[in-house]
Amino acid sequence: MKQRLSILLIFIFFAAQAQTLKPTPSSAFEPLLEFNTPFIKQQKIKSITFDIIDKKDFEVPTDKDLMHFYEFDTSGLLKRFYYTNIIKTVEKEYHSNPVYHHRRMVSKGSVYFKNEYVYDTISTTYMYKNNNLILKRYNDGTYYESRYYNYDAKNRVTKERRVKETNLSSDKSNFILGNQTVISEDSFQYLDITPHQFKQICLNSENRPYKEIIINTDSSGNMVSKNESYIVAWIIQNTIYTYEKNQLTSATFKGNANGDVVLKTTYERDTMDCIYTEKQYKNDVLLKELSYITDRANRQLNSFIVRDPINLHMRIVKLFYMTYQSLVSEKR
């Protein structure tokens, strides 16, 4: 009986880790899902590289050497992210020499053109304290912008400062803080109404409230609704989240900041509780459909496809993993 219970507990624990990516209320309307921190830690994953190929309908796939790189600490927390971005396309002219066989020309030389790309690398670094994000620093070339966070005893953000910074080091990998210019500073107050409901009051840099948010949670602590109202405007935004087996299955946002808009994201899972389909809608029109392919043996996401039915475009992403164990083996 004890052995069966142990096996059951191990299965429940592993199932709770789900897979590499997972949907959360904060990622529901973002381009990609969040990384599953417990899973990253359990799998001892050090880094994941997204190799990206774009394809338009009725055209061959185009490999432009685009990539996303994610690096994690031993706790499974994301500590660095960077990606390549094409800033310029240059058409270059190439010449091929004539081909001779026994001193006889069998092929004339030719001229052909090929696109070559100029890339820029955009990166973000993350720092944590007690598993709470306290710093997120964005770098685009020579421009640095950071966000600093403070928390209360319930791990809720109480202050967010957005700051422009300079790096005194010529080496981007070694950040030495120079000047700081505060762009904005928001603070947040909380009022617990019931065990499953609280109000968040958002204050600007002048310490004046500009928005109130009512958040409701279920018995497991999952956010089930978020109702936002702006104090000096008529703007209202409401979001509803649904769950099955304690996992997010849909998120629906309704807002009137730019006319009446309804956004909806749905998630479907297979028998292993791994996500295989994600659909993103705007006003009932399908904007994107994501198909996930997971290795059922270790639940690592192998690849996913992002389909844009409006622009007739497809993005194919292949994942490559580096673990702390494989890194040790390489050093040996």
Coordinates of C-alpha atoms in Angstrom, one line a residue:
M1 CA 0.0 0.0 0.0
K2 CA 2.8 2.4 0.9
Q3 CA 4.6 1.6 -2.4
R4 CA 1.4 2.3 -4.4
L5 CA 1.0 5.6 -2.5
S6 CA 4.6 6.6 -3.2
I7 CA 4.2 5.8 -6.9
L8 CA 1.0 7.8 -6.9
L9 CA 2.7 10.8 -5.2
I10 CA 5.5 10.7 -7.7
F11 CA 3.1 10.6 -10.6
I12 CA 1.1 13.5 -9.2
F13 CA 4.3 15.5 -8.6
F14 CA 5.6 14.8 -12.2
A15 CA 2.2 15.6 -13.7
A16 CA 2.1 18.9 -11.8
Q17 CA 5.3 19.8 -13.6
A18 CA 3.4 19.5 -16.9
Q19 CA 5.8 20.6 -19.6
T20 CA 8.3 23.2 -20.7
L21 CA 5.8 26.0 -21.2
K22 CA 2.6 26.6 -19.3
P23 CA -0.3 29.1 -19.6
T24 CA -0.8 31.5 -16.7
P25 CA -3.1 34.6 -16.3
S26 CA -0.1 36.9 -17.0
S27 CA 0.8 35.1 -20.2
A28 CA -2.7 34.5 -21.6
F29 CA -2.6 37.4 -24.1
E30 CA 1.2 37.4 -24.7
P31 CA 2.8 36.0 -27.9
L32 CA 4.2 33.0 -26.0
L33 CA 3.5 31.1 -22.8
E34 CA 5.6 31.3 -19.7
F35 CA 8.3 28.8 -18.8
N36 CA 7.3 26.3 -16.2
T37 CA 9.8 27.0 -13.4
P38 CA 9.3 23.7 -11.4
F39 CA 9.7 21.7 -14.6
I40 CA 12.8 23.6 -15.7
K41 CA 14.3 23.0 -12.2
Q42 CA 13.3 19.3 -12.1
Q43 CA 14.8 18.7 -15.6
K44 CA 18.0 20.6 -14.6
I45 CA 17.7 22.7 -17.8
K46 CA 20.4 25.4 -18.1
S47 CA 19.3 26.9 -21.5
I48 CA 16.8 26.5 -24.3
T49 CA 17.4 27.8 -27.8
F50 CA 14.5 28.5 -30.2
D51 CA 15.6 28.0 -33.8
I52 CA 13.1 29.8 -36.0
I53 CA 12.0 29.4 -39.6
D54 CA 9.3 31.5 -41.3
K55 CA 7.1 30.3 -44.1
K56 CA 4.5 32.0 -46.2
D57 CA 1.7 30.0 -47.8
F58 CA 2.6 28.6 -51.2
E59 CA 6.3 29.6 -50.7
V60 CA 9.3 27.6 -49.5
P61 CA 10.4 28.0 -45.9
T62 CA 12.9 30.8 -45.3
D63 CA 15.7 30.3 -42.8
K64 CA 16.9 33.8 -41.8
D65 CA 19.0 32.5 -38.9
L66 CA 16.6 33.9 -36.3
M67 CA 16.8 32.6 -32.8
H68 CA 15.7 33.1 -29.2
F69 CA 17.9 32.1 -26.4
Y70 CA 16.8 31.5 -22.8
E71 CA 19.2 30.9 -19.8
F72 CA 18.0 29.6 -16.4
D73 CA 19.6 29.4 -12.9
T74 CA 19.6 26.2 -10.9
S75 CA 16.2 27.2 -9.4
G76 CA 14.6 27.1 -12.8
L77 CA 14.2 30.9 -12.9
L78 CA 14.9 32.7 -16.2
K79 CA 18.0 34.9 -15.8
R80 CA 18.8 35.9 -19.3
F81 CA 17.0 36.2 -22.6
Y82 CA 18.2 37.5 -26.0
Y83 CA 17.0 37.3 -29.5
T84 CA 18.2 38.2 -33.0
N85 CA 16.4 40.8 -35.0
I86 CA 16.9 41.7 -38.7
I87 CA 17.6 45.5 -39.0
K88 CA 18.6 45.5 -42.7
T89 CA 18.5 43.3 -45.8
V90 CA 21.3 43.7 -48.3
E91 CA 21.1 42.3 -51.8
K92 CA 24.6 41.1 -52.8
E93 CA 25.8 40.3 -56.3
Y94 CA 27.8 37.1 -56.8
H95 CA 29.7 35.8 -59.9
S96 CA 30.5 32.2 -60.7
N97 CA 33.4 31.3 -63.0
P98 CA 33.2 29.5 -66.3
V99 CA 33.6 25.7 -66.1
Y100 CA 36.0 23.9 -68.5
H101 CA 36.4 20.3 -69.3
H102 CA 39.5 19.2 -71.3
R103 CA 40.0 22.9 -72.1
R104 CA 36.5 23.1 -73.5
M105 CA 34.0 25.5 -71.9
V106 CA 31.0 23.5 -70.8
S107 CA 29.4 26.2 -68.7
K108 CA 29.6 30.0 -68.9
G109 CA 30.0 32.1 -65.8
S110 CA 26.9 33.5 -64.3
V111 CA 25.7 36.3 -62.1
Y112 CA 23.2 35.8 -59.3
F113 CA 21.9 37.8 -56.4
K114 CA 21.4 36.8 -52.8
N115 CA 19.9 38.5 -49.8
E116 CA 22.1 38.8 -46.7
Y117 CA 20.9 40.1 -43.4
V118 CA 22.3 42.5 -40.9
Y119 CA 21.3 41.5 -37.3
D120 CA 20.9 43.2 -34.0
T121 CA 20.8 41.4 -30.7
I122 CA 18.2 42.5 -28.1
S123 CA 18.6 41.1 -24.6
T124 CA 17.0 41.2 -21.1
T125 CA 18.5 40.1 -17.8
Y126 CA 16.6 39.2 -14.7
M127 CA 17.5 39.2 -11.0
Y128 CA 15.6 37.7 -8.1
K129 CA 15.3 37.8 -4.3
N130 CA 13.4 35.1 -2.5
N131 CA 12.2 33.9 -5.9
N132 CA 10.6 37.3 -6.6
L133 CA 11.7 39.3 -9.6
I134 CA 13.4 42.4 -8.4
L135 CA 15.1 43.7 -11.5
K136 CA 14.5 43.3 -15.3
R137 CA 17.1 45.1 -17.4
Y138 CA 16.4 45.5 -21.2
N139 CA 19.3 46.3 -23.6
D140 CA 18.9 47.4 -27.2
G141 CA 22.3 48.3 -28.5
T142 CA 23.6 51.1 -26.3
Y143 CA 20.1 51.8 -24.7
Y144 CA 19.4 50.3 -21.3
E145 CA 16.1 50.4 -19.5
S146 CA 15.4 48.7 -16.2
R147 CA 12.4 47.9 -14.0
Y148 CA 12.8 47.6 -10.3
Y149 CA 10.2 45.8 -8.1
N150 CA 9.4 45.8 -4.4
Y151 CA 7.0 43.3 -2.7
D152 CA 4.9 42.9 0.4
A153 CA 4.8 40.0 2.8
K154 CA 2.3 38.2 0.4
N155 CA 4.7 38.5 -2.5
R156 CA 2.6 41.2 -4.2
V157 CA 4.3 44.0 -6.1
T158 CA 4.1 47.3 -4.1
K159 CA 6.3 49.4 -6.3
E160 CA 7.6 49.4 -9.9
R161 CA 10.2 51.9 -11.0
R162 CA 11.0 52.3 -14.7
V163 CA 14.5 53.7 -15.2
K164 CA 16.8 54.6 -18.1
E165 CA 20.4 53.7 -17.3
T166 CA 23.9 53.9 -18.8
N167 CA 26.6 51.2 -18.8
L168 CA 30.1 52.4 -17.9
S169 CA 31.6 49.1 -19.2
S170 CA 32.5 48.7 -22.9
D171 CA 31.7 45.0 -22.4
K172 CA 27.9 44.4 -22.6
S173 CA 28.3 41.3 -20.5
N174 CA 29.7 43.3 -17.6
F175 CA 27.1 45.9 -16.6
I176 CA 28.6 48.8 -14.5
L177 CA 25.8 51.2 -13.5
G178 CA 26.4 54.8 -14.5
N179 CA 23.6 57.4 -14.6
Q180 CA 19.9 56.7 -13.9
T181 CA 16.9 58.7 -15.1
V182 CA 13.5 57.7 -13.7
I183 CA 10.9 57.4 -16.4
S184 CA 8.0 56.4 -14.2
E185 CA 7.3 55.2 -10.7
D186 CA 4.1 53.4 -9.8
S187 CA 3.1 52.0 -6.4
F188 CA 0.4 49.6 -5.4
Q189 CA -1.7 49.2 -2.3
Y190 CA -3.9 46.2 -1.4
L191 CA -7.1 45.8 0.6
D192 CA -8.1 42.2 1.5
I193 CA -11.9 42.1 1.2
T194 CA -12.5 38.3 1.7
P195 CA -10.2 35.3 1.7
H196 CA -10.7 35.0 -2.1
Q197 CA -11.0 38.7 -3.1
F198 CA -8.8 41.7 -2.8
K199 CA -8.5 45.2 -4.2
Q200 CA -5.4 46.6 -5.8
I201 CA -5.1 50.4 -5.9
C202 CA -2.6 51.7 -8.5
L203 CA -0.9 55.0 -7.7
N204 CA 1.2 57.2 -10.1
S205 CA 4.5 59.0 -9.4
E206 CA 2.6 61.8 -7.7
N207 CA 1.1 59.1 -5.3
R208 CA -2.4 59.7 -6.8
P209 CA -4.6 56.7 -7.5
Y210 CA -5.4 56.2 -11.2
K211 CA -6.8 52.7 -11.3
E212 CA -8.5 50.1 -9.0
I213 CA -8.5 46.4 -9.7
I214 CA -10.7 43.8 -8.0
I215 CA -9.2 40.3 -8.1
N216 CA -11.0 37.1 -7.3
T217 CA -9.4 33.7 -6.7
D218 CA -10.6 30.2 -6.2
S219 CA -9.9 27.8 -3.3
S220 CA -6.6 26.9 -4.9
G221 CA -5.4 30.5 -5.2
N222 CA -5.9 30.7 -9.0
M223 CA -7.1 34.0 -10.3
V224 CA -10.6 33.6 -11.8
S225 CA -11.4 37.2 -12.6
K226 CA -9.9 40.7 -12.7
N227 CA -12.0 43.8 -13.0
E228 CA -10.1 47.1 -13.8
S229 CA -11.6 50.6 -13.6
Y230 CA -9.8 53.9 -14.2
I231 CA -10.6 56.6 -11.8
V232 CA -10.5 59.7 -14.1
A233 CA -11.9 58.0 -17.2
W234 CA -14.8 55.8 -18.3
I235 CA -12.5 52.9 -19.3
I236 CA -13.4 49.5 -17.9
Q237 CA -11.5 46.2 -18.5
N238 CA -12.6 42.8 -17.3
T239 CA -10.9 39.4 -17.6
I240 CA -12.3 36.0 -16.8
Y241 CA -10.1 32.8 -16.4
T242 CA -11.4 29.2 -16.4
Y243 CA -9.6 26.1 -15.1
E244 CA -9.8 22.3 -15.4
K245 CA -7.9 20.1 -13.1
N246 CA -6.3 23.2 -11.6
Q247 CA -4.9 24.2 -15.1
L248 CA -5.9 27.2 -17.1
T249 CA -8.1 26.4 -20.1
S250 CA -9.3 29.8 -21.3
A251 CA -8.9 33.6 -20.7
T252 CA -11.4 36.2 -21.9
F253 CA -10.7 39.9 -21.9
K254 CA -13.2 42.7 -22.5
G255 CA -12.3 46.3 -22.7
N256 CA -13.4 49.7 -24.1
A257 CA -10.1 51.6 -24.2
N258 CA -10.0 51.6 -28.0
G259 CA -13.6 50.7 -28.8
D260 CA -15.2 47.5 -27.6
V261 CA -12.7 44.7 -27.9
V262 CA -12.9 41.1 -26.8
L263 CA -9.8 38.9 -26.7
K264 CA -9.9 35.2 -26.0
T265 CA -7.3 32.5 -25.6
T266 CA -8.1 28.8 -25.3
Y267 CA -5.9 25.8 -24.5
E268 CA -6.4 22.2 -25.2
R269 CA -4.4 19.3 -23.6
D270 CA -3.7 15.7 -24.5
T271 CA -4.2 12.7 -22.2
M272 CA -0.8 13.5 -20.6
D273 CA -2.1 17.0 -19.7
C274 CA 0.4 18.5 -22.1
I275 CA -0.8 21.5 -24.1
Y276 CA -1.0 20.7 -27.8
T277 CA -3.2 23.5 -29.1
E278 CA -3.5 27.2 -28.3
K279 CA -5.9 29.6 -30.1
Q280 CA -5.9 33.4 -29.9
Y281 CA -9.0 35.3 -31.0
K282 CA -10.0 39.0 -31.3
N283 CA -13.7 39.7 -31.6
D284 CA -14.3 36.0 -32.4
V285 CA -11.8 36.2 -35.3
L286 CA -8.9 33.6 -35.1
L287 CA -5.6 35.5 -35.1
K288 CA -3.2 32.8 -34.3
E289 CA -3.2 29.0 -33.7
L290 CA -0.2 27.4 -32.0
S291 CA 0.4 23.7 -32.2
Y292 CA 2.8 22.1 -29.7
I293 CA 4.7 18.9 -30.1
T294 CA 6.0 17.3 -26.9
D295 CA 8.2 14.4 -26.2
R296 CA 5.9 12.2 -24.2
A297 CA 8.8 10.4 -22.5
N298 CA 10.2 13.4 -20.7
R299 CA 7.5 16.0 -21.4
Q300 CA 10.0 18.4 -23.0
L301 CA 8.5 20.5 -25.7
N302 CA 10.3 19.6 -29.0
S303 CA 8.8 22.2 -31.3
F304 CA 5.8 24.3 -32.0
I305 CA 4.2 26.0 -35.0
V306 CA 2.5 29.4 -35.0
R307 CA -0.1 29.7 -37.7
D308 CA -1.4 33.2 -38.8
P309 CA -4.5 32.5 -40.9
I310 CA -5.0 36.1 -41.8
N311 CA -1.6 36.9 -43.2
L312 CA -1.1 33.4 -44.5
H313 CA 2.1 33.0 -42.5
M314 CA 3.6 30.2 -40.5
R315 CA 6.5 30.2 -38.0
I316 CA 8.2 26.9 -37.2
V317 CA 10.2 26.8 -34.0
K318 CA 12.5 24.0 -32.9
L319 CA 13.8 23.7 -29.3
F320 CA 17.3 22.7 -28.3
Y321 CA 18.1 22.0 -24.7
M322 CA 21.2 22.3 -22.6
T323 CA 21.2 20.8 -19.1
Y324 CA 23.5 21.4 -16.2
Q325 CA 24.4 17.6 -16.4
S326 CA 25.3 17.7 -20.1
L327 CA 27.5 20.8 -19.4
V328 CA 29.4 18.9 -16.7
S329 CA 29.9 16.0 -19.1
E330 CA 31.3 18.3 -21.8
K331 CA 33.8 19.8 -19.4
R332 CA 35.0 16.3 -18.5

